[in-house]
Coordinates of C-alpha atoms in Angstrom, one line a residue:
X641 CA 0.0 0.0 0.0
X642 CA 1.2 3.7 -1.1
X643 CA 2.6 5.7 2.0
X644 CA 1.0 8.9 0.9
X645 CA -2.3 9.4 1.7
X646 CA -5.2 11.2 0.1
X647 CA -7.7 12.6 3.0
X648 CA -11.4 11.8 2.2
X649 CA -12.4 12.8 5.5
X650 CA -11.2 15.0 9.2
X651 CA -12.3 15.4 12.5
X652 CA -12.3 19.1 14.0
X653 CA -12.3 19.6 17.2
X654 CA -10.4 22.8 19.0
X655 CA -10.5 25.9 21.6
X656 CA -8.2 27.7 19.8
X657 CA -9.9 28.8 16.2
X658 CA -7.2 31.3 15.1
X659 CA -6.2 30.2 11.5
X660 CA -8.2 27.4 11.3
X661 CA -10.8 29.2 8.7
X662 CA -8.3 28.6 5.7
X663 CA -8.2 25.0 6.6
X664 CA -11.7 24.4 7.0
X665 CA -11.7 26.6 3.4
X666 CA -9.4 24.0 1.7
X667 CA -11.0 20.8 3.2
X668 CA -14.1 22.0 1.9
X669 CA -12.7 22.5 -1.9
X670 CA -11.1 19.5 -1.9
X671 CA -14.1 17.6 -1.3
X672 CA -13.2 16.7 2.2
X673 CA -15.6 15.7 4.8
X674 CA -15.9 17.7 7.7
X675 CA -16.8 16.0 11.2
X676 CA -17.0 18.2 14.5
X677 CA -18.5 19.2 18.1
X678 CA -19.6 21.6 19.9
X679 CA -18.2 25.3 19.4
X680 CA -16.1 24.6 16.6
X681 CA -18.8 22.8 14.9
X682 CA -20.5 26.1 15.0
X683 CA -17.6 28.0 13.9
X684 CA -17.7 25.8 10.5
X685 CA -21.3 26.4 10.2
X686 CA -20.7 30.1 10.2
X687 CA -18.2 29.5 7.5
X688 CA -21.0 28.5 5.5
X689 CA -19.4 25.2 5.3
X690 CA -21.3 22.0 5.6
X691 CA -19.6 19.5 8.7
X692 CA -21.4 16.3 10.2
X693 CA -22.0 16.9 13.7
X694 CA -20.1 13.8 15.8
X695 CA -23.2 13.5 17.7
X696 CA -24.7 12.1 14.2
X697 CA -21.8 9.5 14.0
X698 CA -22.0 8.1 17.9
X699 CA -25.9 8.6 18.4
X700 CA -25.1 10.4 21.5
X701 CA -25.1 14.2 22.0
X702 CA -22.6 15.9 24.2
X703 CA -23.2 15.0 27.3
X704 CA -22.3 15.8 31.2
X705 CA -22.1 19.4 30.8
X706 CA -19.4 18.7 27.3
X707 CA -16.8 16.4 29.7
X708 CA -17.8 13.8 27.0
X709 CA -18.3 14.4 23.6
X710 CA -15.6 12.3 21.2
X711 CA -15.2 9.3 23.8
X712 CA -17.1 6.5 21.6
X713 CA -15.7 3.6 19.4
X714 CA -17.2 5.0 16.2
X715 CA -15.1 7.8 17.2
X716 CA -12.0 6.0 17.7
X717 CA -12.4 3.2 15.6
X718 CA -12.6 5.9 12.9
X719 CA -9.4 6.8 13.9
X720 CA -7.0 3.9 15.2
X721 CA -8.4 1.3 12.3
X722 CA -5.6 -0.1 10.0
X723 CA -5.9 1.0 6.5
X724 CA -4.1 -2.5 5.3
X725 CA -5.6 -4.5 7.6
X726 CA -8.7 -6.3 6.3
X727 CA -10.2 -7.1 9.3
X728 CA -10.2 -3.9 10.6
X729 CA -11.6 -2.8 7.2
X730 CA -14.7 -5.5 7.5
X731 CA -15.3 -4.0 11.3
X732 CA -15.8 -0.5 9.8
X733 CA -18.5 -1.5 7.8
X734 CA -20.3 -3.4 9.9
X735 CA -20.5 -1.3 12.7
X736 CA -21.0 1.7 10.4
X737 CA -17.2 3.6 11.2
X738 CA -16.4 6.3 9.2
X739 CA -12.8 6.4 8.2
X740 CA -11.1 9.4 9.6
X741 CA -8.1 10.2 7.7
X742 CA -6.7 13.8 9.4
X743 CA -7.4 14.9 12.9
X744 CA -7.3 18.5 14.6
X745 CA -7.7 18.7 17.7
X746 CA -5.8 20.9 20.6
X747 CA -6.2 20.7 24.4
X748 CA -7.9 22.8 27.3
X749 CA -5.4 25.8 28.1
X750 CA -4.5 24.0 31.8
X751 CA -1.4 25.6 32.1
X752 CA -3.2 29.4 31.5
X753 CA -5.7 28.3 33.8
X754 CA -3.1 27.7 36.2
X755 CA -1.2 30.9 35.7
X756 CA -4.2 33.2 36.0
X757 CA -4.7 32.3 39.5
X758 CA -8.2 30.5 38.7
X759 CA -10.0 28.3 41.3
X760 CA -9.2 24.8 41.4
X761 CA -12.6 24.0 40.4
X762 CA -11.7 26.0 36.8
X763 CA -8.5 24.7 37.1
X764 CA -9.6 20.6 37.3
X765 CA -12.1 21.3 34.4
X766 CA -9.5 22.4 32.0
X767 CA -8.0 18.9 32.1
X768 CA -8.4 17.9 28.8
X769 CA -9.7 14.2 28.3
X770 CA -11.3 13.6 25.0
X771 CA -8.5 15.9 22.9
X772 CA -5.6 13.9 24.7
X773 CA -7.4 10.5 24.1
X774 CA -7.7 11.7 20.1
X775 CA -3.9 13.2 20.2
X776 CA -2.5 10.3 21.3
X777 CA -4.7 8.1 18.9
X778 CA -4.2 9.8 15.9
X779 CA -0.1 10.2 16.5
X780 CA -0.5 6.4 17.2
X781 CA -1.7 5.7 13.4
X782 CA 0.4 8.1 12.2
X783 CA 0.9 5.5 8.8
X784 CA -2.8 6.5 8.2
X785 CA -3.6 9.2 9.7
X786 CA -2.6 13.3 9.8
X787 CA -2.7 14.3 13.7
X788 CA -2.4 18.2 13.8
X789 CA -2.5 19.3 17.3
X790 CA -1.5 22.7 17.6
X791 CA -2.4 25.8 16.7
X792 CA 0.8 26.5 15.9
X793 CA 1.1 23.7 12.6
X794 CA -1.6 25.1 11.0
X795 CA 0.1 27.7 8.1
X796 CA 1.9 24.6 7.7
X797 CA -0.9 22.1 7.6
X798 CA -2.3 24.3 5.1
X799 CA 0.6 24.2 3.1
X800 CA 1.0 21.0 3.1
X801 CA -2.8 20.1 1.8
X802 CA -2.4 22.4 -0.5
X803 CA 0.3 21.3 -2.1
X804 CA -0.2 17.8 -1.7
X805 CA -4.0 18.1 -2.9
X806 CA -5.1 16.6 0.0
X807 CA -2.2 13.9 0.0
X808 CA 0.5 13.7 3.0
X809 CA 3.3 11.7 2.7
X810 CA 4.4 8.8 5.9
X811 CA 7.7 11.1 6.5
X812 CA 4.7 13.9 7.0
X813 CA 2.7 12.2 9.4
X814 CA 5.3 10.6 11.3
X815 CA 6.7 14.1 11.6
X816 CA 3.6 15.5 13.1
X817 CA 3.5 12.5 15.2
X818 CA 5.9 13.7 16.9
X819 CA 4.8 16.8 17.5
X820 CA 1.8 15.7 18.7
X821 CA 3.4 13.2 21.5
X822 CA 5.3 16.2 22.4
X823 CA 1.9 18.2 23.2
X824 CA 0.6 15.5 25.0
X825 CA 3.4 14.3 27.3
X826 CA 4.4 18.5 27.9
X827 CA 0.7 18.6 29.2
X828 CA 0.2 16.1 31.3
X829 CA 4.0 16.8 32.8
X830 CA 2.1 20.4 33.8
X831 CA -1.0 18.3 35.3
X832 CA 1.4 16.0 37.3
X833 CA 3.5 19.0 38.6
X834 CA 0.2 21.1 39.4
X835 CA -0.9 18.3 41.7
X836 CA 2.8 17.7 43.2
X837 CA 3.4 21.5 43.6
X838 CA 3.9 20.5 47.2
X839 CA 6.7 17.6 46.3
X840 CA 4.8 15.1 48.2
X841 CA 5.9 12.9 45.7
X842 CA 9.8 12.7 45.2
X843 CA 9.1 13.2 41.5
X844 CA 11.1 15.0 39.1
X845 CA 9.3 15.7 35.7
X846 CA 10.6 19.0 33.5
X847 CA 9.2 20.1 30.0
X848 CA 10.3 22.8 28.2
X849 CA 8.7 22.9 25.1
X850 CA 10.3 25.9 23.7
X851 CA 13.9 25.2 22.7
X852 CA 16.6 27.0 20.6
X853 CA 20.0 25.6 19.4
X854 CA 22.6 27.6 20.0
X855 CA 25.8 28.7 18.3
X856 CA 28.0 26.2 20.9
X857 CA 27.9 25.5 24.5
X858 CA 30.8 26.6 27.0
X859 CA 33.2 25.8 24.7
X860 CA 33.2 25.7 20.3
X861 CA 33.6 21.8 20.8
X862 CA 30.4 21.6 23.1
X863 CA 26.6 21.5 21.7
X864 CA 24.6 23.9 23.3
X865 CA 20.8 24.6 23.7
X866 CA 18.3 26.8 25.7
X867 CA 15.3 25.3 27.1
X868 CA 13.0 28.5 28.0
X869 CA 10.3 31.7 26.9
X870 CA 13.3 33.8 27.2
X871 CA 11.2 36.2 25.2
X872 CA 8.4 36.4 28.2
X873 CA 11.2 37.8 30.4
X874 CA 13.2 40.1 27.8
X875 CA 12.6 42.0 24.8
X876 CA 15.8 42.0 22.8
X877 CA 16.2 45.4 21.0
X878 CA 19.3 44.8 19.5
X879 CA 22.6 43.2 19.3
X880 CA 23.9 39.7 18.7
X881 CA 22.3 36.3 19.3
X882 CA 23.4 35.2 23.2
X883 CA 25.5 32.8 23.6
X884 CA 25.6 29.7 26.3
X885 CA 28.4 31.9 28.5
X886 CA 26.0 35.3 27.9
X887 CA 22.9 33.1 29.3
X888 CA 24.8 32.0 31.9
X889 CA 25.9 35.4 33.2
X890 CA 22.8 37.1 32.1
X891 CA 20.9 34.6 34.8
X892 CA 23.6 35.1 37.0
X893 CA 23.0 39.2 36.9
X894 CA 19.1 38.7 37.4
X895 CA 19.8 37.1 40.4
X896 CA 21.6 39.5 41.6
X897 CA 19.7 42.3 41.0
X898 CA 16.7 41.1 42.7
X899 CA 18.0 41.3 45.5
X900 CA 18.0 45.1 45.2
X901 CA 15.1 45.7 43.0
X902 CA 13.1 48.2 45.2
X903 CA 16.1 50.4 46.1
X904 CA 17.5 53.1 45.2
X905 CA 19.5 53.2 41.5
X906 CA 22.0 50.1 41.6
X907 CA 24.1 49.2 38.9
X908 CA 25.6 45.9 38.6
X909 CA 28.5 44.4 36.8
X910 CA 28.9 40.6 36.5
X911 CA 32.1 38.6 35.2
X912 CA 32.1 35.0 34.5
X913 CA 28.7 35.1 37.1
X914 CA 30.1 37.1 39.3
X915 CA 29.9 40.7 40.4
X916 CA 33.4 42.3 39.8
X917 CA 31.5 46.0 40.3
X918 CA 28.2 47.0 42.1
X919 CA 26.7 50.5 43.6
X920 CA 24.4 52.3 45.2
X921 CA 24.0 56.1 44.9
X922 CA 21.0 58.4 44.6
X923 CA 21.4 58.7 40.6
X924 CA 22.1 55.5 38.5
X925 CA 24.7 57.7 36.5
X926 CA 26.8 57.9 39.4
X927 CA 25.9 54.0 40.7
X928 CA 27.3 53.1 37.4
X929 CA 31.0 55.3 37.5
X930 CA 31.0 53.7 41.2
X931 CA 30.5 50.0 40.2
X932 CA 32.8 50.3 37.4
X933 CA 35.8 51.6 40.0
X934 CA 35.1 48.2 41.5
X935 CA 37.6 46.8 39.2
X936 CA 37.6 48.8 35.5
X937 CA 39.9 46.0 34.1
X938 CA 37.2 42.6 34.5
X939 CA 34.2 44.9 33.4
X940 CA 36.1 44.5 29.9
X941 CA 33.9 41.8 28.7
X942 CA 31.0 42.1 31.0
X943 CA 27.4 41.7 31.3
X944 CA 26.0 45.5 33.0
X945 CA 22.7 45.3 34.5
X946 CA 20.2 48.1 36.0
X947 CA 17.4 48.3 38.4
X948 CA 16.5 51.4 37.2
X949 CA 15.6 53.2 33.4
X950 CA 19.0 54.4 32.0
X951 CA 19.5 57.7 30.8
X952 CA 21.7 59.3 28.3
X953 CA 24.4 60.5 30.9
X954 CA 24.8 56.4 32.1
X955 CA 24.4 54.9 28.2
X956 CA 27.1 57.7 27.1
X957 CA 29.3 56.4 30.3
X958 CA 28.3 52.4 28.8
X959 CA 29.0 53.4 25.7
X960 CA 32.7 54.0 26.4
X961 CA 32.9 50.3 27.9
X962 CA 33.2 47.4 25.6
X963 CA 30.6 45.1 27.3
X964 CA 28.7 42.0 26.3
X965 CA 25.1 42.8 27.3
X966 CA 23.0 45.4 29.0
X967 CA 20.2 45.1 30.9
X968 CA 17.1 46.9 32.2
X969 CA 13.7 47.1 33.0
X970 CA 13.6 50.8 30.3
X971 CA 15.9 52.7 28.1
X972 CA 15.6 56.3 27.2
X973 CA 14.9 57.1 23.6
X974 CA 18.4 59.0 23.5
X975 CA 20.2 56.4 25.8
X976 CA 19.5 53.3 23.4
X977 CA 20.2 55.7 20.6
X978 CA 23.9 55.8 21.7
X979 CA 23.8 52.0 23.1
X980 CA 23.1 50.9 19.7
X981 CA 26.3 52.1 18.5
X982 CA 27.9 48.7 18.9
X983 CA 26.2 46.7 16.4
X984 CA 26.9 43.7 18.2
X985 CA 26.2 44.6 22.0
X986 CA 23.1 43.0 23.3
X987 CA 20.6 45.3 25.1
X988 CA 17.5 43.5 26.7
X989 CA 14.4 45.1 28.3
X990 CA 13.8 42.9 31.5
X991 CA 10.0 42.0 31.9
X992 CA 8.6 41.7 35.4
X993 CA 8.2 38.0 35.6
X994 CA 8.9 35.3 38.5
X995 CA 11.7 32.9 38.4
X996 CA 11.0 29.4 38.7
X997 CA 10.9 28.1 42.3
X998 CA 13.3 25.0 41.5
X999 CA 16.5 24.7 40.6
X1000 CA 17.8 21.9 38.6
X1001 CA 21.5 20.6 37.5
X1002 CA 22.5 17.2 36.3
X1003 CA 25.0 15.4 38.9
X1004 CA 27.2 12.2 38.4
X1005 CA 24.1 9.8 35.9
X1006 CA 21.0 11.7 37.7
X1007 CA 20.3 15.2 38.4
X1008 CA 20.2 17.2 41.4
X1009 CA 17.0 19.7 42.6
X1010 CA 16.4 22.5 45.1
X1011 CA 14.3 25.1 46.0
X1012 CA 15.4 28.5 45.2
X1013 CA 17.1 30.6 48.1
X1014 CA 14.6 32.9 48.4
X1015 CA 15.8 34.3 52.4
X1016 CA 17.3 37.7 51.4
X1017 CA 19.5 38.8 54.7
X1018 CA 17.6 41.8 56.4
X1019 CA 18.4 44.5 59.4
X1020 CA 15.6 43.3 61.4
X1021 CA 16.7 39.6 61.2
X1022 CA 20.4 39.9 62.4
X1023 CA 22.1 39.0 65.7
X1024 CA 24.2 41.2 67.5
X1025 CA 27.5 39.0 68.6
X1026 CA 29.8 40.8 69.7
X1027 CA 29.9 44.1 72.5
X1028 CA 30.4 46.5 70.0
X1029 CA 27.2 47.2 67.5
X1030 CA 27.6 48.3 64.4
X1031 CA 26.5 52.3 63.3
X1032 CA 23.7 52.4 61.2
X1033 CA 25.6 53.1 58.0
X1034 CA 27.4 50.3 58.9
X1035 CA 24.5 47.8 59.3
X1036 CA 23.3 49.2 56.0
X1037 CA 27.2 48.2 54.4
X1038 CA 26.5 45.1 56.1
X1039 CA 23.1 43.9 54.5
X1040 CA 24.9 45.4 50.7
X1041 CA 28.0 43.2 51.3
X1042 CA 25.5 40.1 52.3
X1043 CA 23.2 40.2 49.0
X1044 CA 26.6 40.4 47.3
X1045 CA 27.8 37.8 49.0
X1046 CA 24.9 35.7 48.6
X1047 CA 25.0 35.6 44.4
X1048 CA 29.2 35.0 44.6
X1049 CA 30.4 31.7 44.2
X1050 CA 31.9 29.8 47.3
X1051 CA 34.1 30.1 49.2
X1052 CA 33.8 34.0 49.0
X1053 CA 33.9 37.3 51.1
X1054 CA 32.9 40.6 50.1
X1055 CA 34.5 43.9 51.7
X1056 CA 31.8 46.9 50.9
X1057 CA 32.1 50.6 52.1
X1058 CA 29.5 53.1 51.7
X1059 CA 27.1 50.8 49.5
X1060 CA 29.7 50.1 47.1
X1061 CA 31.7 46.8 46.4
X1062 CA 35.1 47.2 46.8
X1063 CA 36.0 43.7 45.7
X1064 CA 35.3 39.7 46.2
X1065 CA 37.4 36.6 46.5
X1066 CA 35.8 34.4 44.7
X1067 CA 35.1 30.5 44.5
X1068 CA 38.1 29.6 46.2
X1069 CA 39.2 26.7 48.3
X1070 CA 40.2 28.3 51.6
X1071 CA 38.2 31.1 53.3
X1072 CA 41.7 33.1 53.7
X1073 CA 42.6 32.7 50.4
X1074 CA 39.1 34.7 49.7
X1075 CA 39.8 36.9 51.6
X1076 CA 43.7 37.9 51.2
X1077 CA 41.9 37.7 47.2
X1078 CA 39.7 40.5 48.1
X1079 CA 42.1 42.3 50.2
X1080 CA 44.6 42.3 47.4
X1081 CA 42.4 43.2 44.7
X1082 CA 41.0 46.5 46.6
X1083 CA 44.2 47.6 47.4
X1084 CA 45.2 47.4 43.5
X1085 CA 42.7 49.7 43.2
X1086 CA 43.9 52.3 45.4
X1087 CA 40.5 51.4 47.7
X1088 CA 41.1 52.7 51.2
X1089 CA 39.4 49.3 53.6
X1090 CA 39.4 51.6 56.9
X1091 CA 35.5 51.5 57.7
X1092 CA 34.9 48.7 55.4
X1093 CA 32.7 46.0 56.1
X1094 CA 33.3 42.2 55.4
X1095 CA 30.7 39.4 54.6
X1096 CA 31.3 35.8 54.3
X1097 CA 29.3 33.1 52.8
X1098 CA 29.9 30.9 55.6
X1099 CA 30.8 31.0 59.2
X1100 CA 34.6 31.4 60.6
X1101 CA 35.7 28.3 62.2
X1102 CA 38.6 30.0 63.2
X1103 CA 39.5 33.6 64.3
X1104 CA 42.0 34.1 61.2
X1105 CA 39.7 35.9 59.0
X1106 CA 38.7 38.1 61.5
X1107 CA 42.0 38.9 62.2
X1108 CA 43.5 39.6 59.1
X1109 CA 40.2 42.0 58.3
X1110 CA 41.2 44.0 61.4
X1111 CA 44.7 44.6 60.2
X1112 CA 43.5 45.4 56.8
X1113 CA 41.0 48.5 58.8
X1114 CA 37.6 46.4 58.7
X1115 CA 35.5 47.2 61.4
X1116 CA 32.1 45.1 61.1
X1117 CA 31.7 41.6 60.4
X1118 CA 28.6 40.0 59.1
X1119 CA 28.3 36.0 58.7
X1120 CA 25.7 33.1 59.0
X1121 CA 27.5 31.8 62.2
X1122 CA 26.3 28.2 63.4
X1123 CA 30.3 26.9 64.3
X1124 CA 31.3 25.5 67.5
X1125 CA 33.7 27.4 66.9
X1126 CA 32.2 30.8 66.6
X1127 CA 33.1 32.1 70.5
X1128 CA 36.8 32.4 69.0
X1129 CA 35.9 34.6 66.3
X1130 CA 33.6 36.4 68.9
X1131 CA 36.2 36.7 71.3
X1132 CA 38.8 38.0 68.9
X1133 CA 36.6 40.6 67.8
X1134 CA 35.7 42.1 71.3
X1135 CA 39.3 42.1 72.1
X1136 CA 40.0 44.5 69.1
X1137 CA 37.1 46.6 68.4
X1138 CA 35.4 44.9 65.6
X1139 CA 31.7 44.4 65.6
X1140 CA 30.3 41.4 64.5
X1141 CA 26.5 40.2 63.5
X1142 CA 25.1 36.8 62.1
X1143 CA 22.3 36.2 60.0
X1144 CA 21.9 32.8 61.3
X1145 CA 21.1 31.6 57.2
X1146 CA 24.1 30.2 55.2
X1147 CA 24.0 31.1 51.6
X1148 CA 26.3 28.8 49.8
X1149 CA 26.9 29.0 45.6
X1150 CA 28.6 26.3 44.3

């Protein structure tokens, strides 16, 4: 038997009706019958097309308020019969089957139900049953039948009729197949993980259906992909595609600047997804000059992110920089003027979405899952450890140096003064070595450390770090604490004027 298959007959059955008119148009022209339910039954009708109502076919209208309409064997058999197979044939006319050669059908919108906030009554009754049943039917007879199952496929459903005059070919079908499996297992991943939001059940299931190929992964010999609506959470206005490395630091920089998005104009610069610049100052022109100081010669490269609108004065300061991407939530008119100079400088618009709530990574043959750290370190929550308290702009330094802290990779310590980052030691073995990095590094910089605060990721298990902070002019200390060992640290800071407070919440990055 021929692989490609002339239609003689479909089964239309969707919510979404957005290009399906030129369809139905074609169907009818080439002689094709129509079968339907419900509201897109009537949407044919008004087409001035004629369709067989389902109903007609099964004997049985919709019933229990439309939670069954398709559910029947005259429905199905029409559907999952074998073309070759004469038995199968001799069932079809005995029991008065209709043959159906192409199937449309999409699913309830659960996942937009979900997201809107609806009851869980709404929610439950946009659980598709009959279009899942007929998705996965139709993709399972995919050497007979056409299962279209998106809106999506349409222009190219059309296309295909067309140009086939009502003929698709096995590669066709099997392609759509696909598709189609894709839909269904996606949806019923978001039905399992609606009813396991709670992670009663030790479960992992992910689907991202929107996917993109990109140029290489960390390195040119690596394959590389993005799994994501990166479009829902930024409007690219110009520049280069974004590479695996730009995606990384780019999520690493949104991080960040959450932690600061309600305060006053912060600028941000990140470095292999870490901050190598960040400031606060009453205009975001002068947050940016400040976060550059933190160390000019890594911003080469860098990924810049905002919390506020830039303005000329800051893009014309950017402009000067060469720099990777840009990022925030507005642009002025005149400020992406000049941003758009570099014809290959990405500048995204960052939409106001949430971040998923788990974190995922592959580990060792399995893969590893968390919930997001979403305990940002706050005045109110500290404790005071030592006799002497730190001043107010102190504790302020404090809580700047701890969100830092927070997004740097371990081991790490951040020295801060007057709501600007001075400089990290990052990701390194021994908590000393961070912190002689960061000493070091401010000091290359001609930064002045007397006044300057110190945060660490993790508690001191020994009164070194405290020490060798107090040398370099630090006078406040803020970690997690939670060592046996803390009373050393305590001690040592009492005996030399340092004042030290813990956030009793350990925020390690590895």
């Amino acid at each position: 038997m021929s692989t490609t298959k002339k239609a003689t007959s479909a089964l239309i059955s969707v919510f979404h009706k957005d290009g399906l008119a030129p369809i139905v148009q074609k169907f009818n022209e080439l002689g094709i019958t129509i079968y339907s339910t419900g509201g897109t039954e009537k949407f044919i009708k008004e087409l001035g097309i004629d369709v067989v109502p389902v109903e007609d076919v099964t004997s049985y209208p919709s019933i229990l308020g439309g939670r069954v309409k398709t559910l029947h064997p005259k429905v199905f058999g029409g559907i999952l019969n074998r073309q070759d197979h004469d038995g199968d044939q001799a069932q079809l006319k005995e029991f008065d089957i209709p043959q159906l050669d192409i199937v449309i059908v999409d699913l309830y919108p659960f996942e937009k139900t979900v997201a809107s906030g609806a009851s869980e009554q709404d929610i439950i009754e946009k659980i598709d049953i009959g279009g899942i049943s007929l998705i996965r039917a139709a993709a399972k007879n995919f050497k007979d039948v056409l299962c279209v199952s998106s809106m999506e496929d349409y222009s190219e459903v059309l296309e295909l009729i067309t140009k086939g005059n009502g003929s698709t070919t096995l590669e066709d079908r099997k392609r759509f197949a696909a598709k189609s499996f894709n839909v269904s297992s996606h949806y019923d991943t978001a039905i399992f993980n609606y009813f396991n939001k709670n992670q009663e059940e030790a479960v992992l299931k992910i689907s991202e259906p929107n996917g993109q190929v990109l140029r290489y992964g960390e390195n040119p010999h690596q394959k590389g992909f993005f799994f994501g609506d990166f479009d829902a959470m930024f409007n690219k206005v110009h520049g280069k595609e974004l590479s695996y490395n730009n995606l990384l630091d780019v999520d690493a920089a949104v991080n960040l600047m959450n932690e600061f998005k309600n305060d006053a104009p912060t600028f941000a610069i990140l470095k292999h997804n870490n901050a190598c610049g960040l400031a606060m100052r009453d205009t975001l022109h002068q947050a940016y000059i400040d976060a550059l100081a933190g160390d000019p010669v890594s911003a080469f490269g860098g990924v810049l992110i905002s919390n506020k609108e830039i303005d000329k004065a800051t893009a014309e300061e950017i402009h000067q920089l060469f720099c990777e991407v840009v990022i925030a939530p507005s642009y002025a008119a005149d400020a992406l003027e000049i941003l758009q100079g570099k014809k290959n400088r990405i500048i995204l618009i960052q939409n106001d979405i949430e971040l998923p709530e788990t974190m995922v990574r592959t580990c060792l043959n399995g893969i590893l899952v968390q919930g997001r750290d979403n305990i940002t370190d706050a005045i109110e929550g500290l404790t005071h450890a030592t006799d002497k308290k730190p001043s107010a702009d102190e504790l302020e330094d404090l809580i700047f140096a701890s969100k830092i802290c927070k997004h740097t990779k371990s081991n790490t310590i951040v020295l801060a003064k007057g709501k600007q980052l001075l400089a990290s030691g990052t990701g390194q073995t021994s908590r000393v070595d961070a912190l002689n990095q960061a000493i070091h590094k401010a000091q290359s910089f001609n930064f002045d450390l007397n006044g300057a605060v110190m945060a660490s990721d993790a508690f001191f298990p020994f009164p070194d770090c405290v020490e060798i902070a107090g040398n370099s002019g630090i006078q406040s200390v803020i970690q997690p604490g939670g060592s046996i060992k803390d009373q050393l640290s305590i001690d040592y800071c009492n005996e030399n004027g340092i004042a030290m407070v813990m956030t009793g919440t350990r925020h390690f990055k590895h």
